Every structure is written in structure tokens, then in C-alpha cells.
Amino acid sequence: MKKHPVIIEGYDGTFEELGRKVGELRYDKLAEFLLHLENELARQAIADKKRGRPKLANLIEGVELTVKDGKIKTERLFEFCKAFMQEELNNDK
């Protein structure tokens, strides 16, 4: 696997389609996705710090914090919407 892949293995759609599909996720699942993205960015920042790349690590940390903020806001959005989604949420059980 390339160090920095330009495609997602196993996914044949465009990034536009992927963005739309991720954006259409129910907000709790979107927040879960953002958590995993946040964690991956944190892992990359730590690795770059260890490799002596503090500027790159700081830039990645900035993106990580932005994703974290988006995750927190998405969680709030889900909490707001839950009242309107009881039937859907009950069907998940």
C-alpha cells in the first residue's frame, strides 16, 4: 500500500459521492465516523512529532481539532434531532 494513497481500496465511487454518502449518515453515525477520523489524525500527528516534523504535526493537530469540533457539534445536532426520530431509533434496537 502506498504511504499516502490517492484512492480508497474497495471503494469505486468518486470523492464527491463519498462525501455525500458520509454526509447523509444519521448524525450519531456521522459523529462516530468523525471520531475515527479525529483519532487517525491524532495518530498521524504523534508519528510526525516522533519523526522530528513538529510543523507538520502542528498542522495535522489543527485539522484534528477542527474535526473534533465538528464531531462535538454533530453530537449536539443528533441530541436535538432525537426527539423527532423515536420510531427510527426504536427500530434500531
mmCIF file with all atom_site columns, C-alpha atoms in Angstrom:
data_model
loop_
_atom_site.group_PDB
_atom_site.id
_atom_site.type_symbol
_atom_site.label_atom_id
_atom_site.label_alt_id
_atom_site.label_comp_id
_atom_site.label_asym_id
_atom_site.label_entity_id
_atom_site.label_seq_id
_atom_site.pdbx_PDB_ins_code
_atom_site.Cartn_x
_atom_site.Cartn_y
_atom_site.Cartn_z
_atom_site.occupancy
_atom_site.B_iso_or_equiv
_atom_site.pdbx_formal_charge
_atom_site.auth_seq_id
_atom_site.auth_comp_id
_atom_site.auth_asym_id
_atom_site.auth_atom_id
_atom_site.pdbx_PDB_model_num
ATOM 1  C CA . MET A 1 1  ? 0.000   0.000  0.000  1.00 0.00 ? 1  MET A CA 1
ATOM 2  C CA . LYS A 1 2  ? 1.214   3.496  -0.815 1.00 0.00 ? 2  LYS A CA 1
ATOM 3  C CA . LYS A 1 3  ? 2.254   5.671  2.081  1.00 0.00 ? 3  LYS A CA 1
ATOM 4  C CA . HIS A 1 4  ? -0.309  8.283  1.028  1.00 0.00 ? 4  HIS A CA 1
ATOM 5  C CA . PRO A 1 5  ? -2.984  6.540  -1.054 1.00 0.00 ? 5  PRO A CA 1
ATOM 6  C CA . VAL A 1 6  ? -4.962  8.536  -3.595 1.00 0.00 ? 6  VAL A CA 1
ATOM 7  C CA . ILE A 1 7  ? -7.873  6.090  -3.684 1.00 0.00 ? 7  ILE A CA 1
ATOM 8  C CA . ILE A 1 8  ? -9.794  4.160  -1.058 1.00 0.00 ? 8  ILE A CA 1
ATOM 9  C CA . GLU A 1 9  ? -9.229  0.483  -1.670 1.00 0.00 ? 9  GLU A CA 1
ATOM 10 C CA . GLY A 1 10 ? -12.527 -1.310 -2.168 1.00 0.00 ? 10 GLY A CA 1
ATOM 11 C CA . TYR A 1 11 ? -14.448 1.903  -2.910 1.00 0.00 ? 11 TYR A CA 1
ATOM 12 C CA . ASP A 1 12 ? -15.203 2.550  -6.574 1.00 0.00 ? 12 ASP A CA 1
ATOM 13 C CA . GLY A 1 13 ? -17.139 5.826  -6.313 1.00 0.00 ? 13 GLY A CA 1
ATOM 14 C CA . THR A 1 14 ? -15.893 9.396  -6.542 1.00 0.00 ? 14 THR A CA 1
ATOM 15 C CA . PHE A 1 15 ? -14.895 11.503 -3.561 1.00 0.00 ? 15 PHE A CA 1
ATOM 16 C CA . GLU A 1 16 ? -17.943 13.653 -4.286 1.00 0.00 ? 16 GLU A CA 1
ATOM 17 C CA . GLU A 1 17 ? -20.152 10.573 -3.897 1.00 0.00 ? 17 GLU A CA 1
ATOM 18 C CA . LEU A 1 18 ? -18.276 9.509  -0.783 1.00 0.00 ? 18 LEU A CA 1
ATOM 19 C CA . GLY A 1 19 ? -18.706 12.948 0.755  1.00 0.00 ? 19 GLY A CA 1
ATOM 20 C CA . ARG A 1 20 ? -22.412 12.865 0.015  1.00 0.00 ? 20 ARG A CA 1
ATOM 21 C CA . LYS A 1 21 ? -22.806 9.337  1.421  1.00 0.00 ? 21 LYS A CA 1
ATOM 22 C CA . VAL A 1 22 ? -20.943 10.234 4.611  1.00 0.00 ? 22 VAL A CA 1
ATOM 23 C CA . GLY A 1 23 ? -22.932 13.463 4.915  1.00 0.00 ? 23 GLY A CA 1
ATOM 24 C CA . GLU A 1 24 ? -26.201 11.538 4.579  1.00 0.00 ? 24 GLU A CA 1
ATOM 25 C CA . LEU A 1 25 ? -25.402 9.311  7.557  1.00 0.00 ? 25 LEU A CA 1
ATOM 26 C CA . ARG A 1 26 ? -27.621 9.679  10.584 1.00 0.00 ? 26 ARG A CA 1
ATOM 27 C CA . TYR A 1 27 ? -25.944 12.238 12.839 1.00 0.00 ? 27 TYR A CA 1
ATOM 28 C CA . ASP A 1 28 ? -24.883 9.771  15.540 1.00 0.00 ? 28 ASP A CA 1
ATOM 29 C CA . LYS A 1 29 ? -23.164 7.625  12.905 1.00 0.00 ? 29 LYS A CA 1
ATOM 30 C CA . LEU A 1 30 ? -21.610 10.697 11.293 1.00 0.00 ? 30 LEU A CA 1
ATOM 31 C CA . ALA A 1 31 ? -20.210 11.663 14.714 1.00 0.00 ? 31 ALA A CA 1
ATOM 32 C CA . GLU A 1 32 ? -18.813 8.142  15.082 1.00 0.00 ? 32 GLU A CA 1
ATOM 33 C CA . PHE A 1 33 ? -17.131 8.447  11.674 1.00 0.00 ? 33 PHE A CA 1
ATOM 34 C CA . LEU A 1 34 ? -15.675 11.831 12.661 1.00 0.00 ? 34 LEU A CA 1
ATOM 35 C CA . LEU A 1 35 ? -14.339 10.306 15.894 1.00 0.00 ? 35 LEU A CA 1
ATOM 36 C CA . HIS A 1 36 ? -12.424 7.702  13.901 1.00 0.00 ? 36 HIS A CA 1
ATOM 37 C CA . LEU A 1 37 ? -11.094 10.401 11.559 1.00 0.00 ? 37 LEU A CA 1
ATOM 38 C CA . GLU A 1 38 ? -10.072 12.502 14.565 1.00 0.00 ? 38 GLU A CA 1
ATOM 39 C CA . ASN A 1 39 ? -8.249  9.512  16.088 1.00 0.00 ? 39 ASN A CA 1
ATOM 40 C CA . GLU A 1 40 ? -6.423  8.780  12.831 1.00 0.00 ? 40 GLU A CA 1
ATOM 41 C CA . LEU A 1 41 ? -5.284  12.391 12.551 1.00 0.00 ? 41 LEU A CA 1
ATOM 42 C CA . ALA A 1 42 ? -4.051  12.268 16.161 1.00 0.00 ? 42 ALA A CA 1
ATOM 43 C CA . ARG A 1 43 ? -2.084  9.114  15.343 1.00 0.00 ? 43 ARG A CA 1
ATOM 44 C CA . GLN A 1 44 ? -0.502  10.824 12.340 1.00 0.00 ? 44 GLN A CA 1
ATOM 45 C CA . ALA A 1 45 ? 0.393   13.934 14.356 1.00 0.00 ? 45 ALA A CA 1
ATOM 46 C CA . ILE A 1 46 ? 2.086   11.835 17.033 1.00 0.00 ? 46 ILE A CA 1
ATOM 47 C CA . ALA A 1 47 ? 4.013   9.885  14.393 1.00 0.00 ? 47 ALA A CA 1
ATOM 48 C CA . ASP A 1 48 ? 5.209   13.077 12.711 1.00 0.00 ? 48 ASP A CA 1
ATOM 49 C CA . LYS A 1 49 ? 6.323   14.547 16.056 1.00 0.00 ? 49 LYS A CA 1
ATOM 50 C CA . LYS A 1 50 ? 8.356   11.390 16.676 1.00 0.00 ? 50 LYS A CA 1
ATOM 51 C CA . ARG A 1 51 ? 9.912   11.766 13.207 1.00 0.00 ? 51 ARG A CA 1
ATOM 52 C CA . GLY A 1 52 ? 11.051  15.292 14.039 1.00 0.00 ? 52 GLY A CA 1
ATOM 53 C CA . ARG A 1 53 ? 8.412   17.099 11.977 1.00 0.00 ? 53 ARG A CA 1
ATOM 54 C CA . PRO A 1 54 ? 6.875   19.476 14.529 1.00 0.00 ? 54 PRO A CA 1
ATOM 55 C CA . LYS A 1 55 ? 5.444   21.940 11.989 1.00 0.00 ? 55 LYS A CA 1
ATOM 56 C CA . LEU A 1 56 ? 3.655   19.172 10.104 1.00 0.00 ? 56 LEU A CA 1
ATOM 57 C CA . ALA A 1 57 ? 2.443   17.656 13.380 1.00 0.00 ? 57 ALA A CA 1
ATOM 58 C CA . ASN A 1 58 ? 1.053   21.027 14.482 1.00 0.00 ? 58 ASN A CA 1
ATOM 59 C CA . LEU A 1 59 ? -0.802  21.474 11.203 1.00 0.00 ? 59 LEU A CA 1
ATOM 60 C CA . ILE A 1 60 ? -2.288  17.991 11.484 1.00 0.00 ? 60 ILE A CA 1
ATOM 61 C CA . GLU A 1 61 ? -3.294  18.714 15.083 1.00 0.00 ? 61 GLU A CA 1
ATOM 62 C CA . GLY A 1 62 ? -5.110  21.822 13.846 1.00 0.00 ? 62 GLY A CA 1
ATOM 63 C CA . VAL A 1 63 ? -7.120  19.716 11.417 1.00 0.00 ? 63 VAL A CA 1
ATOM 64 C CA . GLU A 1 64 ? -7.712  17.156 14.173 1.00 0.00 ? 64 GLU A CA 1
ATOM 65 C CA . LEU A 1 65 ? -9.161  19.869 16.435 1.00 0.00 ? 65 LEU A CA 1
ATOM 66 C CA . THR A 1 66 ? -11.401 21.105 13.625 1.00 0.00 ? 66 THR A CA 1
ATOM 67 C CA . VAL A 1 67 ? -12.697 17.573 13.068 1.00 0.00 ? 67 VAL A CA 1
ATOM 68 C CA . LYS A 1 68 ? -13.188 17.184 16.834 1.00 0.00 ? 68 LYS A CA 1
ATOM 69 C CA . ASP A 1 69 ? -15.218 20.400 16.907 1.00 0.00 ? 69 ASP A CA 1
ATOM 70 C CA . GLY A 1 70 ? -17.305 19.105 14.005 1.00 0.00 ? 70 GLY A CA 1
ATOM 71 C CA . LYS A 1 71 ? -17.837 15.828 15.862 1.00 0.00 ? 71 LYS A CA 1
ATOM 72 C CA . ILE A 1 72 ? -18.986 17.641 19.010 1.00 0.00 ? 72 ILE A CA 1
ATOM 73 C CA . LYS A 1 73 ? -21.395 19.814 17.027 1.00 0.00 ? 73 LYS A CA 1
ATOM 74 C CA . THR A 1 74 ? -22.708 16.769 15.174 1.00 0.00 ? 74 THR A CA 1
ATOM 75 C CA . GLU A 1 75 ? -23.332 15.020 18.509 1.00 0.00 ? 75 GLU A CA 1
ATOM 76 C CA . ARG A 1 76 ? -25.305 18.077 19.661 1.00 0.00 ? 76 ARG A CA 1
ATOM 77 C CA . LEU A 1 77 ? -27.235 18.025 16.405 1.00 0.00 ? 77 LEU A CA 1
ATOM 78 C CA . PHE A 1 78 ? -28.120 14.386 16.957 1.00 0.00 ? 78 PHE A CA 1
ATOM 79 C CA . GLU A 1 79 ? -29.274 15.103 20.523 1.00 0.00 ? 79 GLU A CA 1
ATOM 80 C CA . PHE A 1 80 ? -31.553 17.835 19.165 1.00 0.00 ? 80 PHE A CA 1
ATOM 81 C CA . CYS A 1 81 ? -32.946 15.586 16.414 1.00 0.00 ? 81 CYS A CA 1
ATOM 82 C CA . LYS A 1 82 ? -33.507 12.521 18.618 1.00 0.00 ? 82 LYS A CA 1
ATOM 83 C CA . ALA A 1 83 ? -36.915 13.803 19.693 1.00 0.00 ? 83 ALA A CA 1
ATOM 84 C CA . PHE A 1 84 ? -38.063 13.610 16.077 1.00 0.00 ? 84 PHE A CA 1
ATOM 85 C CA . MET A 1 85 ? -36.530 10.192 15.426 1.00 0.00 ? 85 MET A CA 1
ATOM 86 C CA . GLN A 1 86 ? -38.021 7.954  18.106 1.00 0.00 ? 86 GLN A CA 1
ATOM 87 C CA . GLU A 1 87 ? -39.557 5.470  15.670 1.00 0.00 ? 87 GLU A CA 1
ATOM 88 C CA . GLU A 1 88 ? -36.301 5.120  13.740 1.00 0.00 ? 88 GLU A CA 1
ATOM 89 C CA . LEU A 1 89 ? -34.271 4.769  16.928 1.00 0.00 ? 89 LEU A CA 1
ATOM 90 C CA . ASN A 1 90 ? -36.680 2.166  18.324 1.00 0.00 ? 90 ASN A CA 1
ATOM 91 C CA . ASN A 1 91 ? -36.306 0.155  15.109 1.00 0.00 ? 91 ASN A CA 1
ATOM 92 C CA . ASP A 1 92 ? -32.518 0.049  15.645 1.00 0.00 ? 92 ASP A CA 1
ATOM 93 C CA . LYS A 1 93 ? -32.903 -1.992 18.828 1.00 0.00 ? 93 LYS A CA 1
#
